[in-house]
Coordinates of C-alpha atoms in Angstrom, one line a residue:
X209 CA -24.5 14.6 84.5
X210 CA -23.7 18.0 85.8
X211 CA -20.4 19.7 84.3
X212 CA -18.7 22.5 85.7
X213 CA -15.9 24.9 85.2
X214 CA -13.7 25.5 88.5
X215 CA -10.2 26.5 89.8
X216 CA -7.9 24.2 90.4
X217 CA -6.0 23.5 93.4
X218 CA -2.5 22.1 92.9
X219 CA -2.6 18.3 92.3
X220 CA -2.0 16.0 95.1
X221 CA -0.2 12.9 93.9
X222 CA 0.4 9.5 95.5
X223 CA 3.0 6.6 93.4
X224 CA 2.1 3.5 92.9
X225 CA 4.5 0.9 93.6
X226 CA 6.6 2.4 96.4
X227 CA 9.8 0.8 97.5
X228 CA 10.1 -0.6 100.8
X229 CA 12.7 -2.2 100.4
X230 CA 16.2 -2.3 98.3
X231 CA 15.8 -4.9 95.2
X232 CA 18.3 -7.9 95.1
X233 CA 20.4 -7.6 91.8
X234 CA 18.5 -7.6 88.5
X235 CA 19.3 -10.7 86.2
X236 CA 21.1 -8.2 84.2
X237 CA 23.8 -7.3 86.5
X238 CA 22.4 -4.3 88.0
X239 CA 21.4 -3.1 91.6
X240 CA 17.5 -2.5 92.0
X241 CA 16.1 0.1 93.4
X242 CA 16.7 1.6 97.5
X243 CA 13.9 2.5 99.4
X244 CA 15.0 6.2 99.2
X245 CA 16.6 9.2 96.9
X246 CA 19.0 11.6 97.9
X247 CA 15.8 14.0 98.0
X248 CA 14.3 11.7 100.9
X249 CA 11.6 10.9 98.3
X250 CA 11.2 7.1 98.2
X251 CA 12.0 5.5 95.3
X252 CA 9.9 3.6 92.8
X253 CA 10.3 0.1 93.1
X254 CA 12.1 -1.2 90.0
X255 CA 13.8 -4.7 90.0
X256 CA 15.8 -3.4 86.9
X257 CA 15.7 -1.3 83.7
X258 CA 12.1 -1.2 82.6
X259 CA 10.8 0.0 79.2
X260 CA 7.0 0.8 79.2
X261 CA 5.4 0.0 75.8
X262 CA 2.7 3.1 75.8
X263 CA 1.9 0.9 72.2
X264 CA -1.4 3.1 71.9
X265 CA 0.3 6.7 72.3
X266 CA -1.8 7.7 74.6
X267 CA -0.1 7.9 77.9
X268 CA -2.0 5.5 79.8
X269 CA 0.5 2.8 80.7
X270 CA 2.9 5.4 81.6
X271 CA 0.4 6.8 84.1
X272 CA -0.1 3.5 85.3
X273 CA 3.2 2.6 86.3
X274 CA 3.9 6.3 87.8
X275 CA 0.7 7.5 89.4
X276 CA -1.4 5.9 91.9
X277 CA -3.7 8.6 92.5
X278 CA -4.0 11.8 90.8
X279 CA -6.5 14.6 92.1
X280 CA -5.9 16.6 88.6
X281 CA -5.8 14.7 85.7
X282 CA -4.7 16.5 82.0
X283 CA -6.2 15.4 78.7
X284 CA -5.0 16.0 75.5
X285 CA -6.7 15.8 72.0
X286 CA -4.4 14.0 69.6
X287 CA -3.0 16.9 68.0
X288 CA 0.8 18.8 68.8
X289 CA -0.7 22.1 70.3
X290 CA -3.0 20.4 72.5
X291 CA -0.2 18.1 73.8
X292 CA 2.4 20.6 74.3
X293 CA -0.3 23.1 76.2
X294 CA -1.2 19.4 78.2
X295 CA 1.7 18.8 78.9
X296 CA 3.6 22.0 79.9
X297 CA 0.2 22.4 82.8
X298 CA 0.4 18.8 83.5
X299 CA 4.6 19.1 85.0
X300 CA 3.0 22.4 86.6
X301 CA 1.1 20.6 88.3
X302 CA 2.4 17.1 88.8
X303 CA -0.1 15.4 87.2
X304 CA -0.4 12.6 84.7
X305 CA -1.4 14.0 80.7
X306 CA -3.7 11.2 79.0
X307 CA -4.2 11.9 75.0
X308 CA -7.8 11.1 73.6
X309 CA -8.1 9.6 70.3
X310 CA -10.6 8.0 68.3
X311 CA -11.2 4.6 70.2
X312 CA -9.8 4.8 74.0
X313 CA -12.5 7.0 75.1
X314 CA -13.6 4.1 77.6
X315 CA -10.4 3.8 78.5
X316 CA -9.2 7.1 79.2
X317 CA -12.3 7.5 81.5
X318 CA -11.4 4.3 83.1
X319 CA -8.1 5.9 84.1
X320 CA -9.1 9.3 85.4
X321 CA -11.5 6.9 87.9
X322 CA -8.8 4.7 89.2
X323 CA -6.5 7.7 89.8
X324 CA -9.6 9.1 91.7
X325 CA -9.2 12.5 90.2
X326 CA -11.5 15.2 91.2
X327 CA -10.9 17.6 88.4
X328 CA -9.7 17.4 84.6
X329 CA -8.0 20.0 82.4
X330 CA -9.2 19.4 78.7
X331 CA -6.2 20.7 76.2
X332 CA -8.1 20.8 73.1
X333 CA -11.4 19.4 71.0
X334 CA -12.9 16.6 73.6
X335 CA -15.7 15.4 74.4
X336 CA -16.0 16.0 77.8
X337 CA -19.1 13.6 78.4
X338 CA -16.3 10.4 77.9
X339 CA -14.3 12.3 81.1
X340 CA -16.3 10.5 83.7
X341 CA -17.4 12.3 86.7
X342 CA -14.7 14.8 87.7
X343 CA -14.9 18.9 86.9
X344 CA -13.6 20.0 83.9
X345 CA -11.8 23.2 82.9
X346 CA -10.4 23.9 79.8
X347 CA -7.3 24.9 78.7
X348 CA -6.7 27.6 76.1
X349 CA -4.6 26.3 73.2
X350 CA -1.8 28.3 71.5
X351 CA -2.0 26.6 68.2
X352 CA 1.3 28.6 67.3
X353 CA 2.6 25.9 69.7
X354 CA 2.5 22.8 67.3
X355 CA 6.0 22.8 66.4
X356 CA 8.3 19.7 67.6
X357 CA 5.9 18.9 70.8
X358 CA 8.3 16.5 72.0
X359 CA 11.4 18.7 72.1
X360 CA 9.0 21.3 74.2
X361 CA 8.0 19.2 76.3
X362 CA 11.6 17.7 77.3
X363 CA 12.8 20.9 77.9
X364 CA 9.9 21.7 80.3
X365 CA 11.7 22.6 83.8
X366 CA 10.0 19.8 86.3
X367 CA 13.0 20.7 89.3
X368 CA 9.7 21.8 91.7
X369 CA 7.7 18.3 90.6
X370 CA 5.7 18.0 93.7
X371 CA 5.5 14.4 93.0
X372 CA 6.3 11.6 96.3
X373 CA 7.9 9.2 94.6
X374 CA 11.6 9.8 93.4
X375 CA 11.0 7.9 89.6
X376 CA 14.3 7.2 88.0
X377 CA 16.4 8.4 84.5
X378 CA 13.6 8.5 81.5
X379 CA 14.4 7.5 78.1
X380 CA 12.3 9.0 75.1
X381 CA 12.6 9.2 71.6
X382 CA 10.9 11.5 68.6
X383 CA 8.4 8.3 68.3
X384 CA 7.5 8.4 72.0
X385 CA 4.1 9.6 72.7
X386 CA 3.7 13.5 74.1
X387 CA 1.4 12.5 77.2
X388 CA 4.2 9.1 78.2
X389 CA 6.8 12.3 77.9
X390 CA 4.8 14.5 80.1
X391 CA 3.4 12.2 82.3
X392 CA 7.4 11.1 83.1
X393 CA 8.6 15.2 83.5
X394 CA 5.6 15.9 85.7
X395 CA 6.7 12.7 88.0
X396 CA 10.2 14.6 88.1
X397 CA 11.9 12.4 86.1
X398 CA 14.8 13.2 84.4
X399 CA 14.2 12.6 80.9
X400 CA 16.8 12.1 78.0
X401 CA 16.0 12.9 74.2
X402 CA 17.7 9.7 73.0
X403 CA 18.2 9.7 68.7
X404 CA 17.8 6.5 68.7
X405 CA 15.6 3.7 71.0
X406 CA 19.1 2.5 73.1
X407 CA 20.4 3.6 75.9
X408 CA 23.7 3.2 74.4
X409 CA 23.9 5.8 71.5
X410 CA 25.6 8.7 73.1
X411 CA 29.0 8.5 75.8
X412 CA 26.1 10.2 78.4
X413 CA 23.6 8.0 78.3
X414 CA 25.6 4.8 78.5
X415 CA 26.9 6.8 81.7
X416 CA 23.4 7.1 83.2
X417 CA 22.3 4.1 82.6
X418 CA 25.6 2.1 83.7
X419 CA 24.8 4.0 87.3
X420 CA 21.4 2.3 87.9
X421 CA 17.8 1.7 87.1
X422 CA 16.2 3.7 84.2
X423 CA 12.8 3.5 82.7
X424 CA 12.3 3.9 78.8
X425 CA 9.1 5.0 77.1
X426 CA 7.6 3.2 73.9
X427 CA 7.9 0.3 72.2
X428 CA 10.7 1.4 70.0
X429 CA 12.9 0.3 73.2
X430 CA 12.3 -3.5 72.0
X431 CA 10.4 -4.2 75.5
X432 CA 12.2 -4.5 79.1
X433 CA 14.0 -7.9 78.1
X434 CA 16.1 -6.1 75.2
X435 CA 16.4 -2.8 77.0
X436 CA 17.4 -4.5 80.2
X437 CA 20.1 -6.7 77.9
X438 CA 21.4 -3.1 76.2
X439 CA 21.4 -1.3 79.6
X440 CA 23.2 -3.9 81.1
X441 CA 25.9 -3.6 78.3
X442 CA 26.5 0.4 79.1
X443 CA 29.6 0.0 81.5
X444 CA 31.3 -2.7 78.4
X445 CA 33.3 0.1 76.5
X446 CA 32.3 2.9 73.6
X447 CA 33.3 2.2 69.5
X448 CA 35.0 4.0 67.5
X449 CA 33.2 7.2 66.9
X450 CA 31.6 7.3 70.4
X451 CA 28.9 5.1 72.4
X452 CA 28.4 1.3 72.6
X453 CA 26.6 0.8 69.0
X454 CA 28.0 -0.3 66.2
X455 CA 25.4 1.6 64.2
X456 CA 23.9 4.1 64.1
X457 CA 26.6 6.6 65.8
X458 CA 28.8 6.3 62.7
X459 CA 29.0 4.9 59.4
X460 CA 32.0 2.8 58.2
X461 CA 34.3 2.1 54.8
X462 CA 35.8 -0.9 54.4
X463 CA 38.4 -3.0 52.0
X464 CA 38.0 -6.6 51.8
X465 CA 40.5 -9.2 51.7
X466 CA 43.0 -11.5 52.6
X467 CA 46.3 -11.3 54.1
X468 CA 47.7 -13.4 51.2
X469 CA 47.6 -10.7 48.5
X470 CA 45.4 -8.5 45.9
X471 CA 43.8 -11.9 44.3
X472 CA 41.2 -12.1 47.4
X473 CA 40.4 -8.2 47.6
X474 CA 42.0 -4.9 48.1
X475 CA 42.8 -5.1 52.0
X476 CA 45.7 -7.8 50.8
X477 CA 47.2 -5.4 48.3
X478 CA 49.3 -3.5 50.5
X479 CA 51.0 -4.3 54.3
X480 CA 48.6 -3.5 57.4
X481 CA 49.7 -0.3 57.7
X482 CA 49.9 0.7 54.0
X483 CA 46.6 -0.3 53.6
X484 CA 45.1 1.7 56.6
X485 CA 46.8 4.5 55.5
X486 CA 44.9 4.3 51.9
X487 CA 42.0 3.5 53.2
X488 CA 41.8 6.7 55.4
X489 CA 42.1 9.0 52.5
X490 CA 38.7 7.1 51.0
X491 CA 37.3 7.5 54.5
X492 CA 37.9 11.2 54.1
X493 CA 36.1 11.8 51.1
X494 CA 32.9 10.3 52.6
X495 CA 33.3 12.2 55.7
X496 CA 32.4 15.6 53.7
X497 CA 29.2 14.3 52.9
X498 CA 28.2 12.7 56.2
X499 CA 27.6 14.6 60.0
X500 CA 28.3 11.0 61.3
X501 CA 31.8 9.8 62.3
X502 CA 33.1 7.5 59.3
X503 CA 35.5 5.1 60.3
X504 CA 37.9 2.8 58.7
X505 CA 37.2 -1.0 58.7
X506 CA 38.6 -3.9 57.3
X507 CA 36.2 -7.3 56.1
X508 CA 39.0 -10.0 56.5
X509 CA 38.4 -13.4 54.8
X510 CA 39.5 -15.7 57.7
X511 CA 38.1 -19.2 55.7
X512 CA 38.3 -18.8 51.9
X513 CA 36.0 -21.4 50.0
X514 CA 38.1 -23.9 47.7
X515 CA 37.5 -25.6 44.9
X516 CA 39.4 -28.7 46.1
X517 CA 38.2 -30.8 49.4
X518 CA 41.0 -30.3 51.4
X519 CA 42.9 -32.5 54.0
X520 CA 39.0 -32.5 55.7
X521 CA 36.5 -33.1 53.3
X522 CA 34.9 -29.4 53.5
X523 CA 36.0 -26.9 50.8
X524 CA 37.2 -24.2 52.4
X525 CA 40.8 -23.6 53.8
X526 CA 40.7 -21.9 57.5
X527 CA 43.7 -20.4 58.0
X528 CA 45.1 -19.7 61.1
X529 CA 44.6 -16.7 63.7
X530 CA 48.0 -15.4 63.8
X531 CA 48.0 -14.6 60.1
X532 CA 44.8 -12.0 60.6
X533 CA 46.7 -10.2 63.7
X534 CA 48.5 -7.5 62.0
X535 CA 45.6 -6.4 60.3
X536 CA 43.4 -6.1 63.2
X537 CA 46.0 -4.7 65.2
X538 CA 46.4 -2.2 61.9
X539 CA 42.6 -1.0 61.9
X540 CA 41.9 -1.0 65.3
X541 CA 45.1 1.1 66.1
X542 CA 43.9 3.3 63.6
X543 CA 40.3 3.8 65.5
X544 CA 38.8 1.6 63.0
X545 CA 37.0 -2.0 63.6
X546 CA 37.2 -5.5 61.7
X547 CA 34.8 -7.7 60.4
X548 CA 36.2 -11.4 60.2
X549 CA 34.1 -13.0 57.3
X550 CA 33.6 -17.0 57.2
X551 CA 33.0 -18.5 53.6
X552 CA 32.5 -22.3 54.9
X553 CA 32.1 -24.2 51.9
X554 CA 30.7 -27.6 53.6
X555 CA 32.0 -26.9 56.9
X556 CA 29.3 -25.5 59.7
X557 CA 29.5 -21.5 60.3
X558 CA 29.5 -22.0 63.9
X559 CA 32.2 -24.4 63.8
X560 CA 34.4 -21.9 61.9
X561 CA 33.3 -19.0 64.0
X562 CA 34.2 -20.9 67.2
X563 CA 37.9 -21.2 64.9
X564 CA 38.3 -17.5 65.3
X565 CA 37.0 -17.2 69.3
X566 CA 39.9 -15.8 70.1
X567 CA 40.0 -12.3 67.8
X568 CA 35.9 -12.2 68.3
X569 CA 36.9 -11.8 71.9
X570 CA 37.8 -8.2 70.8
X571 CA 35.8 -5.5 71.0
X572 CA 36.2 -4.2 67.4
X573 CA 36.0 -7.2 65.4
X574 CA 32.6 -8.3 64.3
X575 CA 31.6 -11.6 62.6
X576 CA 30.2 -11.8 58.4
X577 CA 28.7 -14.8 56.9
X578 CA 28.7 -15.2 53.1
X579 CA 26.1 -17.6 52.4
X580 CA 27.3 -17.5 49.1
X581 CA 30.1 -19.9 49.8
X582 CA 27.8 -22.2 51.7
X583 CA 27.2 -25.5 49.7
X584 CA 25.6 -28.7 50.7
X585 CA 26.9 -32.5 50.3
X586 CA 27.7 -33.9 47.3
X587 CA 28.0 -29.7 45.9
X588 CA 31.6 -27.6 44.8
X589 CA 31.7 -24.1 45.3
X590 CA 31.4 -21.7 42.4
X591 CA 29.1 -24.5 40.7
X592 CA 26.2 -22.2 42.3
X593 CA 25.7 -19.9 44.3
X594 CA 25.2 -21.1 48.3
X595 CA 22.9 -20.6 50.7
X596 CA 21.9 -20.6 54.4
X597 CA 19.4 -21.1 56.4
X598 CA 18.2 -19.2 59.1
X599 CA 18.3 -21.9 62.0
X600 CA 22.4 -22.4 60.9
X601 CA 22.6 -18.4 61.2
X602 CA 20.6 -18.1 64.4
X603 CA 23.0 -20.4 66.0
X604 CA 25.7 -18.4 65.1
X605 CA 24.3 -15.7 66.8
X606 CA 23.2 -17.4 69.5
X607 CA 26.9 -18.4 70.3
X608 CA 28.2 -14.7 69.4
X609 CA 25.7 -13.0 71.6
X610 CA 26.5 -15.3 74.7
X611 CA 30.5 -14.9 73.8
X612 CA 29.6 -11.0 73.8
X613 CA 27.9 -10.7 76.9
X614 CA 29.9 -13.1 79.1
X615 CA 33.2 -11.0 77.8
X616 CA 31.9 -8.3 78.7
X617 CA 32.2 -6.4 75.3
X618 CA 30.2 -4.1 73.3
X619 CA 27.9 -4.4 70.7
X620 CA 29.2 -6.6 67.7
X621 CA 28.4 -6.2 63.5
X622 CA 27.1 -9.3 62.7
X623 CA 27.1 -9.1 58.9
X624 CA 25.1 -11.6 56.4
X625 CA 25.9 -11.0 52.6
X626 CA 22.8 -11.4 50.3
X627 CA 22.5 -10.7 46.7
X628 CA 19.7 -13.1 45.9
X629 CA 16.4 -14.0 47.5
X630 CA 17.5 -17.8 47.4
X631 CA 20.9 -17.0 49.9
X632 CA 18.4 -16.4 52.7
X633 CA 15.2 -17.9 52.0
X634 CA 13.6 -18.0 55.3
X635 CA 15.7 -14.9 56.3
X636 CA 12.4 -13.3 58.5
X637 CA 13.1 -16.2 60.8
X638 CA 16.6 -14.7 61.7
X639 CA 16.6 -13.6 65.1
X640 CA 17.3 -9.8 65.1
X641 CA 16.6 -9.2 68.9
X642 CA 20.1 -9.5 70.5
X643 CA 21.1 -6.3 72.1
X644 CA 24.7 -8.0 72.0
X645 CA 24.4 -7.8 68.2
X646 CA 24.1 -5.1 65.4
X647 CA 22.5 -7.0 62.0
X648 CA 24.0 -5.7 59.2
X649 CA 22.5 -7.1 55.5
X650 CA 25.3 -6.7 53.2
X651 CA 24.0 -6.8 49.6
X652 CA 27.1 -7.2 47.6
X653 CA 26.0 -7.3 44.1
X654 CA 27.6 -6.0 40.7
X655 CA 27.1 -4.9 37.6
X656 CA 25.5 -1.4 36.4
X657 CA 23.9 1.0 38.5
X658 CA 20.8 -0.2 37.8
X659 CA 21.4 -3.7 38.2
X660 CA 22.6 -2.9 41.7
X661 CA 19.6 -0.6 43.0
X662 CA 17.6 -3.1 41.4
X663 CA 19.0 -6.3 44.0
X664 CA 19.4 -3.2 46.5
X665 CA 15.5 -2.5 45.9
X666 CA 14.4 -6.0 46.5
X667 CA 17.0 -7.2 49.2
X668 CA 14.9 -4.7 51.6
X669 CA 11.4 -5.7 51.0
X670 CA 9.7 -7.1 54.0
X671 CA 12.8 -6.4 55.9
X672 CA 13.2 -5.6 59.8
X673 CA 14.1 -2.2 60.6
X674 CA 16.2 -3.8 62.7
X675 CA 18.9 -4.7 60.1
X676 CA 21.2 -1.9 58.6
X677 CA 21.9 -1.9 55.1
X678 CA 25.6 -2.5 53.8
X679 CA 26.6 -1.6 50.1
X680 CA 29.1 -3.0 48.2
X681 CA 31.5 -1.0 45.3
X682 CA 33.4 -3.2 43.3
X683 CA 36.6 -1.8 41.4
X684 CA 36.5 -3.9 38.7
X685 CA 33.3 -5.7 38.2
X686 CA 31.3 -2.5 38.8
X687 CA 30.7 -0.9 35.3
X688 CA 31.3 2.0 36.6
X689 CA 32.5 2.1 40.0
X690 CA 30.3 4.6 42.6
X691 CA 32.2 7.1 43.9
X692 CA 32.1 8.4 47.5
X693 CA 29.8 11.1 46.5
X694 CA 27.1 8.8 44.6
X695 CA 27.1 5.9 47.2
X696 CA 26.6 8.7 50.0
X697 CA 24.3 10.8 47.9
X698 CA 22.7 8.3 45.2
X699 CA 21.9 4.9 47.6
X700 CA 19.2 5.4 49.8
X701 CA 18.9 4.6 51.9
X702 CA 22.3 5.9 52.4
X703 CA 24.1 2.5 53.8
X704 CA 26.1 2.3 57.2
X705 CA 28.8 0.1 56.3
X706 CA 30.3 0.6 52.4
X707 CA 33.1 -2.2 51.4
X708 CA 35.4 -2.0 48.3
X709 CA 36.5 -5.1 46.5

């Protein structure tokens, strides 16, 4: 097969997937697509927010969905200079980037034939014989150029994209691939540098994707079913600190307690107010050694396990709403949020949660469940330690996620304490996939330091990094007590949401 090296013309580009008409309303509440931008370009057809796996880094799926036909075609070895020189020629020239690595060789040349391209630009070491039939010229690699390929290639002007099709607001990450990024820009997408995989992390995003349809790139996104659910959740109200997650975007310090006084926790030991007020001067001794907002929080004990059976049977006194009011009103007042925490004894945990509908119905109160205070028939608490198991919890959040989402209300903590293996035992069947829902694994153990990294240590093997780590410090059990500076500095990794008890 005859290679040769030529000049390029500037790509001609047809979409795939053009919009003739307007969508009907995605199942997530928002408008699809109209058949054109205000450029006059016609839109791509989108039924809602999409995300676009791109699960082997290489670009193709992201050219699939964007490009119908491509006369140029850029490919990139799987190295930063070689994607960043790809990928700035590639928005140059409107034209998808595909990056070859060790085993998609097949598929790469696959591609360039279905986009019927006529000539390919090689950025880097390739083996042009896997290119299939099209020209080849090279590109001349700056390998000075290997710093932070993504953040080049986002900010990669793309206003003169000569692209048809008018594709929609991109979201990328650092883990998105270089080619999906460059494949988007050269399309003339807008693309947005997210920290994190959810369109709900920063004030601007939520705004952009609140107003319509917008595509995110890599599987980090949790697939279109979670991104759709998260998207659709943008117009529900930001947290304190700033966007719609309840981590990451800030970190949190809490007391726990109970209304009724210092014997439950700290929280009780002073009025609402009082105890705000001493809570905010903890909060601002962790703020020096944190760039994230660190807001107050209060863990309220709204059932409190018992030792006797109570009127019903279930060992654990629910008191009522009206008595956790004033501290809720206290915290959230303050810019802070509230965790209710349930400790059923024999009673159900979605039976009490359904108690406290009424202050879940808020946006800054979250839900905890302390499976140590969960005890089967015949059993008293304190005569072991409890436990849960995950089909009780994923009913829970089942019924919180629905309650969130039909109230129209941002994302919600949903805390589980754990402090031995045996609380949780089948705790990698808990659902973690709710965008409604922030899992928070709250390992509340005491003792000596090294008793505590030790349960810290093991709590987080073979978990999700779905869940965010919570750390207890106990005044008085603790031997000694962290202070701000070691939790922050010393516990790693350093946890999102710190109570005192």
């Amino acid at each position: 097969m005859n290679r040769r090296v030529v000049s390029i013309a500037t790509a001609t580009v047809l979409a795939v997937s053009l919009a003739g008409c307007a969508s009907d309303t995605s199942p997530f509440g928002l408008g699809g697509s109209g058949s054109h931008s205000s450029s006059g370009k016609p839109q791509l057809e989108m039924s809602g927010p999409e995300a676009i796996d791109d699960s082997r880094g290489d670009g193709i799926d992201v050219s699939q969905r964007l490009f119908k036909k491509s006369d140029v075609v850029v490919v990139a070895a799987d190295n930063p200079a070689a994607a960043v020189t790809a990928g700035k020629e590639a928005i140059k020239r409107s034209a998808p980037v595909l990056t070859v690595k060790s085993d998609n060789a097949e598929l790469i040349g696959k591609e360039i034939d279905r986009l019927g391209a006529k000539t390919v630009l090689a950025a880097g070491d390739i083996k042009t014989a896997d290119l299939g039939d099209a020209k080849v010229e090279e590109l001349e690699v700056d390998p000075e150029s290997d710093q932070d390929a993504v953040r080049q290639i986002v900010d990669t002007p793309n206003k003169n994209s000569k692209h048809p099709v008018a594709v929609p607001d991109v979201m990328v990450t650092a883990e998105t691939s270089p080619a999906a990024i460059a494949t988007a820009k050269a399309a003339g997408a807008p693309v947005h540098l997210l920290d994190y995989p959810d369109p709900r992390i920063t004030p601007e995003t939520m705004k952009v994707a609140a107003e319509g349809n917008t595509l995110a790139l890599g599987q980090q996104f949790g697939g279109t079913e979670y991104y759709a659910g998260a998207s659709a959740m943008a117009s529900n109200g930001e947290l304190p600190g700033g966007g719609g997650l309840v981590f990451p975007g800030r970190r949190m310090i809490a007391y726990y307690g109970h209304p009724s006084g210092p014997a439950l926790g700290v929280m009780g030991e002073r009025p609402p107010k009082e105890s705000v007020e001493h809570l905010q001067q903890l909060v601002d001794q962790y703020q020096e050694f944190e760039d994230q907002p660190v807001v107050p929080a209060f863990e309220i004990i709204v059932s409190v396990a018992s030792a006797s059976p109570g009127p019903d049977g279930n060992y654990t006194n629910e008191f009522p709403v009206e008595d956790y009011v004033p501290y809720i009103d206290a915290i959230t007042e303050a810019g802070g949020y509230a965790v209710i925490d349930l400790q059923p004894g024999r009673a159900n945990f979605l039976d009490q949660a359904k108690l406290y509908e009424e202050l879940l119905k808020r946006p800054n109160v979250g839900l905890a469940l302390d499976a140590e205070w969960k005890i089967g028939p015949g059993e008293i608490p304190l005569q072991r330690v409890g436990s849960a198991e995950a089909q009780e919890i994923n009913e829970v959040a089942e019924w919180l996620a629905q309650l969130t989402r039909e109230n129209n209300l941002p994302q919600k903590a949903f805390v589980l304490h754990q402090f031995q293996a045996q609380m949780l035992r089948d705790r990698d069947q808990i659902r973690t996939d709710y965008p409604e829902l922030a899992p928070v694994l709250h390992a509340d153990g005491h003792g000596t330091p090294d008793l505590k990294f030790e349960t810290w240590n093991v709590l987080q093997e073979g978990l999700s990094d779905r869940w965010f780590m919570a750390w207890k410090n106990f005044i008085d059990e603790d031997t000694p007590t962290f202070t701000p500076e070691q939790t922050y500095r010393e516990v790693d990794p350093r946890p999102w949401f710190v109570s005192y008890q």
